[in-house]
Short mmCIF file of C-alpha atoms in Angstrom, two decimals:
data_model
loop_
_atom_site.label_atom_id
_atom_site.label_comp_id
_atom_site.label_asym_id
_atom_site.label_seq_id
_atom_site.Cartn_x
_atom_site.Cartn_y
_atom_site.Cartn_z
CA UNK A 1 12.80 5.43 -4.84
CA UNK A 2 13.62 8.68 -6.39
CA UNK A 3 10.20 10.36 -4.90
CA UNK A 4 11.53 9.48 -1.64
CA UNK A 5 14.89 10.91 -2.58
CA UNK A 6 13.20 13.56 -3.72
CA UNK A 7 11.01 14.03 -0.39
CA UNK A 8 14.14 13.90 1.60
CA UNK A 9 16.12 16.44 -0.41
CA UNK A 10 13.06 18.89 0.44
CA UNK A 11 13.08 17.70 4.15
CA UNK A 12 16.17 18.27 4.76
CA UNK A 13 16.56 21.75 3.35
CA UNK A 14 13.64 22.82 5.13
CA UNK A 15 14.51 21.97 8.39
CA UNK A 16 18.16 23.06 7.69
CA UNK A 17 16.39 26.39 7.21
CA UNK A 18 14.08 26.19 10.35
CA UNK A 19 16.42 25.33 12.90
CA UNK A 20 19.79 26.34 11.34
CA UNK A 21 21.30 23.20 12.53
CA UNK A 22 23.95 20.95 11.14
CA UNK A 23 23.68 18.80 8.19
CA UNK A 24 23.37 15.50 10.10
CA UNK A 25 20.84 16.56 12.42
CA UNK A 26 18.65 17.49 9.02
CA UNK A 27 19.26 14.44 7.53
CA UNK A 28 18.13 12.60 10.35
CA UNK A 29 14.77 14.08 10.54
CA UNK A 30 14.23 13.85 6.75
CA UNK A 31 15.54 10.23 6.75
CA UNK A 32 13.16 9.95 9.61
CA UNK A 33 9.76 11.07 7.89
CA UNK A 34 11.13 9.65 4.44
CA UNK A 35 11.87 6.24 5.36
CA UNK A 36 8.69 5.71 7.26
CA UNK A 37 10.04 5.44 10.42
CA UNK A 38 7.52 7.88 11.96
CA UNK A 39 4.57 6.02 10.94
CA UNK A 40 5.00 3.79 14.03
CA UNK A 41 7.00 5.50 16.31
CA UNK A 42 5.05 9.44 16.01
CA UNK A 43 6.10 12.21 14.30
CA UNK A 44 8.41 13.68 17.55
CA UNK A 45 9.34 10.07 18.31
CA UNK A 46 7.98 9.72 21.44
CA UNK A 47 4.52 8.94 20.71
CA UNK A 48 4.27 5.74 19.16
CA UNK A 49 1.47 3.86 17.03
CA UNK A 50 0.72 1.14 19.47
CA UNK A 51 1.16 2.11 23.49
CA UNK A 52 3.59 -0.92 23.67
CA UNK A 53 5.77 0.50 20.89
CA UNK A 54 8.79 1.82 22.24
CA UNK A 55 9.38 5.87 22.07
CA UNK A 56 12.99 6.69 20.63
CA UNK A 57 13.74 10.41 21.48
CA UNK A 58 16.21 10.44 23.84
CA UNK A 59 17.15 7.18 23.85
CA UNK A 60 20.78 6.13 23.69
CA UNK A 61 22.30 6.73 19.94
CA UNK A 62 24.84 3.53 20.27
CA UNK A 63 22.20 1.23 21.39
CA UNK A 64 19.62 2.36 18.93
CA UNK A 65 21.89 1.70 16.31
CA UNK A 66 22.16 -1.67 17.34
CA UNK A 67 19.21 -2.51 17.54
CA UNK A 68 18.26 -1.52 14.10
CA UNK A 69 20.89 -3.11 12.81
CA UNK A 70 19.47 -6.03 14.61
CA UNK A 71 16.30 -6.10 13.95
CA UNK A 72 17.25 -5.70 9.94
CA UNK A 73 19.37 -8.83 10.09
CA UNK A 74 16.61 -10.81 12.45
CA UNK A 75 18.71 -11.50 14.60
CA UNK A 76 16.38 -9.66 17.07
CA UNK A 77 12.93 -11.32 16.43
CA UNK A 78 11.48 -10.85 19.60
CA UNK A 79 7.77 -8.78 20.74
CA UNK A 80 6.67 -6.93 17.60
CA UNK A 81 10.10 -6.57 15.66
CA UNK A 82 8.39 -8.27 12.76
CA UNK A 83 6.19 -4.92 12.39
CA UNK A 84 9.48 -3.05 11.71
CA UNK A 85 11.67 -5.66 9.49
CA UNK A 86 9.43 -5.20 6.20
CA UNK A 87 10.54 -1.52 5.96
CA UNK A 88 14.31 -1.84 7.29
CA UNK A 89 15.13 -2.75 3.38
CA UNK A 90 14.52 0.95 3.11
CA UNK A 91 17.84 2.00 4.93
CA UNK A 92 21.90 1.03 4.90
CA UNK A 93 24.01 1.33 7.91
CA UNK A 94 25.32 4.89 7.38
CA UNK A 95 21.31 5.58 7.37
CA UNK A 96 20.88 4.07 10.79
CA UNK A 97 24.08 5.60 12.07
CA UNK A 98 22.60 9.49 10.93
CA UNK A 99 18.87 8.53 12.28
CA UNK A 100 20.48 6.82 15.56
CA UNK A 101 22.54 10.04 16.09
CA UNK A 102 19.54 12.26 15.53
CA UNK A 103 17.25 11.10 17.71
CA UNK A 104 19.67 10.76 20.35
CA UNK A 105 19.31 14.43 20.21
CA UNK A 106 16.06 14.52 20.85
CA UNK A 107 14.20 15.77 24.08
CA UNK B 1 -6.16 23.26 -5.70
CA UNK B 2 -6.89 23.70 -2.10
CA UNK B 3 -8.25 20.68 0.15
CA UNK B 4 -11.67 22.06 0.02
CA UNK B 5 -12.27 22.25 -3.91
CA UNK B 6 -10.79 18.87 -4.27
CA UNK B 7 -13.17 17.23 -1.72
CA UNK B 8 -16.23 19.00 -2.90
CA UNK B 9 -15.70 18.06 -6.36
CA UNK B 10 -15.16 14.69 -5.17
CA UNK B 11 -18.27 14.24 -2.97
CA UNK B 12 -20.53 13.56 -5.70
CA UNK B 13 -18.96 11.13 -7.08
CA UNK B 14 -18.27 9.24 -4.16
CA UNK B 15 -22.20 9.38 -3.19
CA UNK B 16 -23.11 7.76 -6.86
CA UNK B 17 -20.23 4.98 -6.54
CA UNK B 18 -20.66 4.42 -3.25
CA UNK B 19 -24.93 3.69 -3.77
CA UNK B 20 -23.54 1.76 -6.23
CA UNK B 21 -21.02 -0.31 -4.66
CA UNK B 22 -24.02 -1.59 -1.63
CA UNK B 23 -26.83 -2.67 -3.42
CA UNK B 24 -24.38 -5.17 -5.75
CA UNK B 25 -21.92 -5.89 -3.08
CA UNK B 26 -21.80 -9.99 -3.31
CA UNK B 27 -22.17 -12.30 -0.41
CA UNK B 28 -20.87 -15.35 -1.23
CA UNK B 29 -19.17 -17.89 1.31
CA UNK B 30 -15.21 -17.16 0.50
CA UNK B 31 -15.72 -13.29 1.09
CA UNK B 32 -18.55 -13.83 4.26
CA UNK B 33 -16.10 -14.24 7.29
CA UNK B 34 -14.52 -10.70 6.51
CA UNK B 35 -17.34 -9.01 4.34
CA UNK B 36 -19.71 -8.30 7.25
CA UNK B 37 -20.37 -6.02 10.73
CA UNK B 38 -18.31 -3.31 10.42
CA UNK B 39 -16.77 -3.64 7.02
CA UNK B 40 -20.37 -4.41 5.49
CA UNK B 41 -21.02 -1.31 7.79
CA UNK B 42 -18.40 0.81 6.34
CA UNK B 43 -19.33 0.43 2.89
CA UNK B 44 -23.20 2.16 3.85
CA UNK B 45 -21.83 4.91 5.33
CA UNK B 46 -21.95 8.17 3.97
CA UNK B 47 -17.58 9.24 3.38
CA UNK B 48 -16.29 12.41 4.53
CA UNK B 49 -13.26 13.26 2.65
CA UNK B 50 -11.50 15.50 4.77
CA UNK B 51 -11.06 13.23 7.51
CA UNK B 52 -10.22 10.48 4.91
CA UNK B 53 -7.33 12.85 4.06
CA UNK B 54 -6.54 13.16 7.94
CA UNK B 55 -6.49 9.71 8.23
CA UNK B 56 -4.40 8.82 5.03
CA UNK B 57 -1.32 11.11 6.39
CA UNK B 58 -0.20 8.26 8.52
CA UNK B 59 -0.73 5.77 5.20
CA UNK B 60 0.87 8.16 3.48
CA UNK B 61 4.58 7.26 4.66
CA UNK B 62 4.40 4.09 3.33
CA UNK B 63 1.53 4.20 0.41
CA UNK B 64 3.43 7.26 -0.60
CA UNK B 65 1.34 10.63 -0.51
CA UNK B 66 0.19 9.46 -3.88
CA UNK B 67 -1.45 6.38 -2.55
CA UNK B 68 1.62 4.96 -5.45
CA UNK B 69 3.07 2.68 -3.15
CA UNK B 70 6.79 1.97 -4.84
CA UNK B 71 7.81 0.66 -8.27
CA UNK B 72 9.89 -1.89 -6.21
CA UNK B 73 6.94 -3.80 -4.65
CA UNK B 74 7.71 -2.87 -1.24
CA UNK B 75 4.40 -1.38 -0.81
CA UNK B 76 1.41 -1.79 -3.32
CA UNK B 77 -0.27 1.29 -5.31
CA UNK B 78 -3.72 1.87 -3.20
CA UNK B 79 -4.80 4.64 -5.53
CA UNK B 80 -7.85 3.95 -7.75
CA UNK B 81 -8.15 0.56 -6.04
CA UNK B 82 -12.36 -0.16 -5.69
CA UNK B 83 -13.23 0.84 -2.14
CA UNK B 84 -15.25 -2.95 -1.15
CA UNK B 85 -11.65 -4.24 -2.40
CA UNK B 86 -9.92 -1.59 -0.10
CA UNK B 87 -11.95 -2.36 2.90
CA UNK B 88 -11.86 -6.29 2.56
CA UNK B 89 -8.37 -6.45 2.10
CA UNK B 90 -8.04 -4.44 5.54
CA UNK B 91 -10.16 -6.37 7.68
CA UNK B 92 -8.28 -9.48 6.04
CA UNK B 93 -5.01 -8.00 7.56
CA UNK B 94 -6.87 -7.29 10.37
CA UNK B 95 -7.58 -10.73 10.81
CA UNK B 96 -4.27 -11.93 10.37
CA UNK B 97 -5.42 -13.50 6.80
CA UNK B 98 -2.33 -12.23 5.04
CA UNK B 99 1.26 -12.09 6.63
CA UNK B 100 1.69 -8.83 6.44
CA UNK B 101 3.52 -7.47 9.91
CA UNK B 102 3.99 -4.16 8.58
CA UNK B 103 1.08 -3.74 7.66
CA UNK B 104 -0.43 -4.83 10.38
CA UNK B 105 -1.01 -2.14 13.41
CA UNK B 106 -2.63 0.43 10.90
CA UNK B 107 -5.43 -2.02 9.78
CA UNK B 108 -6.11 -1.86 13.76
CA UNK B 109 -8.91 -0.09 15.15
CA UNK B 110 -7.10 1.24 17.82
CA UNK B 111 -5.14 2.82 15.17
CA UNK B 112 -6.93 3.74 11.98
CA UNK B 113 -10.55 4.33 13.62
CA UNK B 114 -14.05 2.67 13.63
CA UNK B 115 -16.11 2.20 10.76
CA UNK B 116 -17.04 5.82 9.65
CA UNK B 117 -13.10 6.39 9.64
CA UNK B 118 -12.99 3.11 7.39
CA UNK B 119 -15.44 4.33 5.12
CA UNK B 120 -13.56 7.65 4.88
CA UNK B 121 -9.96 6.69 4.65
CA UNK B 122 -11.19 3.88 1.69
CA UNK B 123 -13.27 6.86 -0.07
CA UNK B 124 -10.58 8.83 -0.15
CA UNK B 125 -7.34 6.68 -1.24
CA UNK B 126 -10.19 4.93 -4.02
CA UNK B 127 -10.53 8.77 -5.89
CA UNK B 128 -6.71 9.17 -6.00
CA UNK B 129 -5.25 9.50 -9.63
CA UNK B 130 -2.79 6.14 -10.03
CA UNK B 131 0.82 6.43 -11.29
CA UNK B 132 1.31 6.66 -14.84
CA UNK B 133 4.55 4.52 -14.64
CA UNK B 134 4.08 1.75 -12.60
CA UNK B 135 6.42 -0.95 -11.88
CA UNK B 136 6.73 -3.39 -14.65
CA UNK B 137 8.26 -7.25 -16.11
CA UNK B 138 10.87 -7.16 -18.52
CA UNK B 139 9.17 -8.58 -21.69
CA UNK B 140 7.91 -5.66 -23.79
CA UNK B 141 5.13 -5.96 -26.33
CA UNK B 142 6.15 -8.08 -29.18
CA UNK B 143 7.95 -9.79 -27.14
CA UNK B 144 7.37 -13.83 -27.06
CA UNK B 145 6.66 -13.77 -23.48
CA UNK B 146 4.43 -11.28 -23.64
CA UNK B 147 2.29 -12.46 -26.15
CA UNK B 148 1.82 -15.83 -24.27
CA UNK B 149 1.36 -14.15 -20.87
CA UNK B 150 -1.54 -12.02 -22.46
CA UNK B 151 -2.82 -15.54 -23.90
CA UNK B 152 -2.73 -16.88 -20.16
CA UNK B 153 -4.48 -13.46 -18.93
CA UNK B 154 -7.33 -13.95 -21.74
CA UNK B 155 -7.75 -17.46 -20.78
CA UNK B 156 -7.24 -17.41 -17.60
CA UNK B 157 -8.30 -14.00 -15.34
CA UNK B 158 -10.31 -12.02 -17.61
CA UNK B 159 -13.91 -13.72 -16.20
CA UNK B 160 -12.78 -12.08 -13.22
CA UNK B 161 -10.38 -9.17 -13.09
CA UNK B 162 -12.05 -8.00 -16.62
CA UNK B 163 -10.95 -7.20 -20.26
CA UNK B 164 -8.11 -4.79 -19.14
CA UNK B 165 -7.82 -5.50 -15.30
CA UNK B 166 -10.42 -3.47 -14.11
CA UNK B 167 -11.54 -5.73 -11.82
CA UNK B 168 -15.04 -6.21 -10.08
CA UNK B 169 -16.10 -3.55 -7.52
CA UNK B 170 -19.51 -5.81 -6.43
CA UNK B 171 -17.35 -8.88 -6.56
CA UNK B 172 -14.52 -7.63 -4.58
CA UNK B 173 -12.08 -8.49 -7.41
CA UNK B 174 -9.24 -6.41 -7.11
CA UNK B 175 -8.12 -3.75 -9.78
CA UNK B 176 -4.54 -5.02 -11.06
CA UNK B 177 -4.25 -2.81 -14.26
CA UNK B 178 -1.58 -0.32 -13.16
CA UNK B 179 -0.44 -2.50 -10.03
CA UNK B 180 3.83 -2.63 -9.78
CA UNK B 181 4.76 -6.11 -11.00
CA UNK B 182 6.81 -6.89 -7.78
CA UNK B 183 3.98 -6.72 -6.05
CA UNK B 184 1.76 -8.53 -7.75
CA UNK B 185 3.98 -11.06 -8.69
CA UNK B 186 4.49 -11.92 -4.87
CA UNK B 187 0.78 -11.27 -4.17
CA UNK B 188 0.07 -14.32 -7.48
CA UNK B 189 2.91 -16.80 -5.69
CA UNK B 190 1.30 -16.00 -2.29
CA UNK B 191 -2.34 -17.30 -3.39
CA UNK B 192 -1.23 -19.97 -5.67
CA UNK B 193 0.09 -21.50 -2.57
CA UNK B 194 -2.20 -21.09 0.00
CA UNK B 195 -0.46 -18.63 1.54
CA UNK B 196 -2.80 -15.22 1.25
CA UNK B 197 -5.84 -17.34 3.30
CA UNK B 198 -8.13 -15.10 1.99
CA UNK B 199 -8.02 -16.13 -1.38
CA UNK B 200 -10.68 -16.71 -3.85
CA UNK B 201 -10.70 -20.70 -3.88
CA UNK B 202 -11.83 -20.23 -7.86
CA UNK B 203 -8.96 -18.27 -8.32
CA UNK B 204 -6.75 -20.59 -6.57
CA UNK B 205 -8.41 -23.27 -8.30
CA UNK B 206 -7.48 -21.77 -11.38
CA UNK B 207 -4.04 -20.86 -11.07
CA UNK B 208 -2.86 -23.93 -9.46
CA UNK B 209 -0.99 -25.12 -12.36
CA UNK B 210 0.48 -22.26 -13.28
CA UNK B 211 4.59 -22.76 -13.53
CA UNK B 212 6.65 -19.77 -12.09
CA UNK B 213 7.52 -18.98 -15.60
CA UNK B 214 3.68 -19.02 -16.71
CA UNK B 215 3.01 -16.82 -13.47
CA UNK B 216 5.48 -13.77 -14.56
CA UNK B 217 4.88 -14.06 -18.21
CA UNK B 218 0.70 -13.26 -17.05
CA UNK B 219 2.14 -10.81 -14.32
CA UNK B 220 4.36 -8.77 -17.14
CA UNK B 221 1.21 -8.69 -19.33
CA UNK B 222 -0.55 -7.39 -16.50
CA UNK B 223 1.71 -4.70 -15.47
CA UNK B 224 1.60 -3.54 -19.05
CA UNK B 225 -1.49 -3.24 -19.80
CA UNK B 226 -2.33 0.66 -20.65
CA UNK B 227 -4.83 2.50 -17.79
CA UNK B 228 -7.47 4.88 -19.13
CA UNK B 229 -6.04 8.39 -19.06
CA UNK B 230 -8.61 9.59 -16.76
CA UNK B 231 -7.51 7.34 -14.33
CA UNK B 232 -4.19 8.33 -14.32
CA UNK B 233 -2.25 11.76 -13.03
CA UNK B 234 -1.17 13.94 -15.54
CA UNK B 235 2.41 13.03 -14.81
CA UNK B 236 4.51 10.49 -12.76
CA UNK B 237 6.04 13.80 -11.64
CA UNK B 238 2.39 14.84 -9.70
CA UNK B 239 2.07 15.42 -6.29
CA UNK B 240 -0.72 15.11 -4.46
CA UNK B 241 -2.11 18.76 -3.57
CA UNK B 242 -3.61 17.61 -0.11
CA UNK B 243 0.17 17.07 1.21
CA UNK B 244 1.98 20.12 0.41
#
């Protein structure tokens, strides 16, 4: 736990630095890359693992949140959810709510 | 140390390993249905450790650039694992013999490559360094528990998974020395009841009475059981140069 800790404390300065943005924002990509996230859905979000893995960037921040929250508790077990419940352990709510918001930014 | 040194350095001893690891690899039923084509393929094929490295990034988020997996279980240590053990235990996910979702779409072609890129990827995580502090049980040496779970490991695994858990590269028994204890205590429950379906029916055979208690008292021993320094990084505090 504390090397991914550690990897998101470096994330997030670095892209604090690279695109001056707000704290959030950088937390959201570091919690992104540190919580495995990008494994399956790409690096920029938008170009997933499997071609019937859904892209993120963009998408709408509520909704997203949602979801994750739903497919943590099960109680969205549908298509390939399963894939993604063994590493939603990794993150709480207020994680979800920064990631959600963060890739709602995204192109 | 740069990519480049690291790999060259490493070729050689992947070549005399790997030469190694074909001629004794074993063929026995329990290991036939996912020991052959391409994974039998994989394990002739000359490794190129670069693209292992290329390949690994994507493992990487989950294995940990390490290849140390996490303390908590949640994903297993790969590093210093015996590459026939690596690549078996792939094309078993691969074939849906473990239930292992997550796990799942990178044991796919489509997604980690054919059987060169197995070869690689496998060559690469099996020359890692392993964590120097591993997950472990709660009964330290001296301890009454301990003492009886290394009792049940002498009895019990050593004809297999050797003196100190070093496992059997030929055999495709799996190095545990060094494993986190959540881990393998879920991977122990899982094949004592039929649930990892790629077991070794010995091993099932010979675990089968094994109480819950008897199962983390062996597990604890296991998961403190000291590696051989080479095997391990200098530090828990190393990071792996190739992911800077």
């Amino acid at each position: 736990m504390s090397k991914i800790r550690r990897l998101a404390v470096v994330m997030s300065a670095v892209a604090a630095l690279m695109t001056g943005a707000t704290a959030a924002a950088a937390d959201g990509a570091a919690l992104f890359k540190a919580k495995t996230c990008w494994s399956c859905h790409g690096k920029d979000a938008k170009t997933p693992l499997m071609p019937f893995y859904p892209s993120l960037a963009g998408q709408n921040a509520e909704y997203m949140f949602n979801q994750m929250k739903d497919i943590k508790s099960g109680a969205r077990s549908n298509g390939n959810t399963a894939a993604m419940k063994g590493v939603m352990g990794l993150v709480n709510e207020e994680e979800m709510r920064v990631i959600a918001d963060w890739l709602a930014t995204l192109q | 140390m740069s990519l480049k040194s690291m790999v060259t350095g490493l070729t050689a001893a992947v070549a005399i390993s790997l030469s190694f690891g074909v001629n004794a690899a074993d063929t026995s039923s329990w290991s036939k249905d996912t020991v052959s084509g391409e994974t039998d393929q994989a394990m002739h094929l000359e490794p190129d450790l670069e693209n292992g490295r290329d390949i690994f990034e994507v493992c990487s988020a989950c294995h940990m650039p390490e290849g140390w997996g996490m303390t908590d279980g949640t994903f297993p240590q790969l590093a210093g694992q015996h590459r026939p053990v690596l690549i078996k235990q792939l094309a078993d996910i691969r074939a849906l013999n473990r239930d292992n979702p997550t796990m799942y779409p990178f044991a796919l072609p489509e997604s980690i490559g054919d059987e060169q890129a197995l070869a690689d990827v496998t060559a690469y995580i099996e020359k890692l360094p392993m964590n120097p502090e591993n997950g472990k049980g709660e009964w330290a040496e001296g301890t009454p528990e301990f003492e009886q779970g290394k009792k049940l490991y002498a009895d019990n695994c050593v004809r297999c998974h050797g003196d100190h858990g070093e496992g059997n590269k030929e055999k495709f028994y799996p190095r545990i020395e060094g494993q986190h204890y959540a881990y393998m205590l879920r991977q122990f429950e899982w094949i004592r009841d039929g649930k990892r379906r790629n077991a070794n029916p010995d091993m099932v055979d010979q675990i089968k009475n094994f109480t819950d208690k008897d199962m983390k008292m062996v597990i604890n021993y296991v998961s403190r059981v000291l590696v051989d320094k080479k095997d391990l990084a200098p530090s828990a505090n190393w990071t792996n140069p190739d992911f800077d």
